[in-house]
Coordinates of C-alpha atoms and ligand atoms in Angstrom, one line a residue:
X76 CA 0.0 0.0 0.0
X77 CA 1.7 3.1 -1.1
X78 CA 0.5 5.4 1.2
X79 CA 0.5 3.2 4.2
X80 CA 3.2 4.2 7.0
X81 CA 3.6 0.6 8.1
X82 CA 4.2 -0.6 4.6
X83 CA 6.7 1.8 4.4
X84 CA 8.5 1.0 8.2
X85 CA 8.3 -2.8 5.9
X86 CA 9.8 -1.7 3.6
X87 CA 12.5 0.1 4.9
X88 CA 11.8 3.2 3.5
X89 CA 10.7 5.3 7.0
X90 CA 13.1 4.0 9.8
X91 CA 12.3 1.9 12.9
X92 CA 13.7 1.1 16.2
X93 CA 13.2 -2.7 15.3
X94 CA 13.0 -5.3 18.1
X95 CA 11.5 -8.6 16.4
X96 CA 11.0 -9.7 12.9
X97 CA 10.4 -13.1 11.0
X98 CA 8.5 -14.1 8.0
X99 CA 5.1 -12.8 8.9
X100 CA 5.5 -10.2 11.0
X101 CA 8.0 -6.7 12.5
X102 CA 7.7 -5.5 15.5
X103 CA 9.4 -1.9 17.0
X104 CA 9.3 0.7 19.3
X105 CA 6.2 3.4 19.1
X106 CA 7.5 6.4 18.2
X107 CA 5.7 8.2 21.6
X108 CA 5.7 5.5 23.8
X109 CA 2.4 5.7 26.8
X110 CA 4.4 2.8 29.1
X111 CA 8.5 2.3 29.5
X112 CA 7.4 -0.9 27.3
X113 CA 5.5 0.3 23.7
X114 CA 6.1 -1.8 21.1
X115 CA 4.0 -2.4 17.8
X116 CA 3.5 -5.6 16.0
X117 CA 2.3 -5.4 12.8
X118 CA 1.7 -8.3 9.6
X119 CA 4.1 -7.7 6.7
X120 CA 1.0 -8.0 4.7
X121 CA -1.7 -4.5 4.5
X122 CA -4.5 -5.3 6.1
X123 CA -6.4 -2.0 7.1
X124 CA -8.4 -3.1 10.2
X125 CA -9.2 -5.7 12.2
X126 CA -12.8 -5.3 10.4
X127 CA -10.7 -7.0 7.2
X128 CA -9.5 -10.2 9.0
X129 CA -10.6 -13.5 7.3
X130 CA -10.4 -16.8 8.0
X131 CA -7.8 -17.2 5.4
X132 CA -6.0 -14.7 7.8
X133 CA -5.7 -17.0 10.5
X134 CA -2.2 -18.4 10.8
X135 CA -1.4 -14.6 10.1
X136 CA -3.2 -13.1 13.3
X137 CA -1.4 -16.4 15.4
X138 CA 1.3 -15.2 14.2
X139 CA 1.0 -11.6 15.2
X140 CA 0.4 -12.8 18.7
X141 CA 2.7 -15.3 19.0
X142 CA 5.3 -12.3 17.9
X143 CA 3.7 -10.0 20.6
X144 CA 4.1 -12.8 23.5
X145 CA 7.9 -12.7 22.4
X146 CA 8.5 -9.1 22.2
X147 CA 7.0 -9.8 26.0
X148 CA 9.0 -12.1 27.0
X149 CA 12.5 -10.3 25.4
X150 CA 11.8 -7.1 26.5
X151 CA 11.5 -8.2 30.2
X152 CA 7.7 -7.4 30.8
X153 CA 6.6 -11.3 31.0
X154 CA 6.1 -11.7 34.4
X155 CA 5.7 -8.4 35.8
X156 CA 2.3 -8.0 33.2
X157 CA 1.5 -6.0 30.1
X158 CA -1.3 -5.7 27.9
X159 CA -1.9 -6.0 24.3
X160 CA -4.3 -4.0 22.9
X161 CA -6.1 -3.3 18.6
X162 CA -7.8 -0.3 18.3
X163 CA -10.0 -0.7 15.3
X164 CA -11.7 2.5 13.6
X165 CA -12.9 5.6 15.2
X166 CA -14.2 5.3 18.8
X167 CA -11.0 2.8 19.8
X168 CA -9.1 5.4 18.4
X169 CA -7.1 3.7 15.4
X170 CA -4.5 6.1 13.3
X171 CA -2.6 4.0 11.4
X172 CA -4.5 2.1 9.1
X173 CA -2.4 -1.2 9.2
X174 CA -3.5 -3.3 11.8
X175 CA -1.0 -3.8 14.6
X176 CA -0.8 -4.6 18.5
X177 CA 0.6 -2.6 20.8
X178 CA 3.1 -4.3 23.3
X179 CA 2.5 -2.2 27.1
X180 CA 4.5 -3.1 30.1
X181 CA 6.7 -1.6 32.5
X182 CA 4.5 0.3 34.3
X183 CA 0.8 -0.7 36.7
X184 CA -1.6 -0.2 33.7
X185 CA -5.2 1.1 34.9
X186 CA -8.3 -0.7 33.5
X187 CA -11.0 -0.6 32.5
X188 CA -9.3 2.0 29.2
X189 CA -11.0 5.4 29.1
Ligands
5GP167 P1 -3.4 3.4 16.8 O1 -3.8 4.7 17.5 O2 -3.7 3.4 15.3 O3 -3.8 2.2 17.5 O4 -1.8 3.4 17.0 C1 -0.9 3.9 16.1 C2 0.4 4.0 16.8 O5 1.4 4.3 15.9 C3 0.5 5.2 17.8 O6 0.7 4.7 19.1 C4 1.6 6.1 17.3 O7 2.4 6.7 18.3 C5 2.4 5.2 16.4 N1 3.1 5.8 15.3 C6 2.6 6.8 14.5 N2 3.5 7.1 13.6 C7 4.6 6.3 13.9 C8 5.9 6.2 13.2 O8 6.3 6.9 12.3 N3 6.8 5.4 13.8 C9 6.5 4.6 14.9 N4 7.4 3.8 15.4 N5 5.3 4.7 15.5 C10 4.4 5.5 15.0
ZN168 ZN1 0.1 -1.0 5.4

């Protein structure tokens, strides 16, 4: 997708503080972090919103968790707790148009979200 930042962090083309990557999916560093852990794991692949999922999707989206369970575990926040959270479309507040999980840890995290 040509005008899709993600696709672009993919491609190499806008920079990212990497932390994970393997055949389906990247993960890095959010650019304005809301926890001492923010990473985001995205799919290679565009897929706009969660709204777009299919079933033919599915070993995709395991991956994308299996990759966020990682970034967890590397980045030290395992034990001590995070959360993942997808924001799809307006009232969850979704800005980038790629689908993607955010990685939060390091910090008490307050629920329920506001
Ligand atoms: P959303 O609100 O769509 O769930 O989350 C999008 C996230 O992307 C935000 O947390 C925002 O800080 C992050 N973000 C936006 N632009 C960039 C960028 O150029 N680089 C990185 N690493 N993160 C970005
Ligand atoms: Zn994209």
């Amino acid at each position: 997708m040509a005008d899709c930042l993600f696709c672009k962090i993919v491609e190499g083309t806008i920079p990212a503080k990497k932390v994970h990557e393997d055949e389906h999916t990247l993960a890095f560093h959010d650019i304005a972090p809301h926890a001492p852990t923010h990473v985001l794991v995205i799919p290679r692949r565009h897929v706009p919103t969660l709204n777009d999922v299919t079933l033919e999707d599915r070993e995709l989206m395991g991956s994308l968790l299996l990759s966020a369970t990682k970034v967890a575990r590397e980045l030290g926040v395992a034990d001590s707790g995070y959360r993942l959270v997808m924001n799809c479309n307006r009232d969850a507040g979704q800005t980038v148009f790629h689908v993607h999980v955010h990685v939060l840890g390091g910090r008490p995290l307050a629920w329920p979200p506001g």
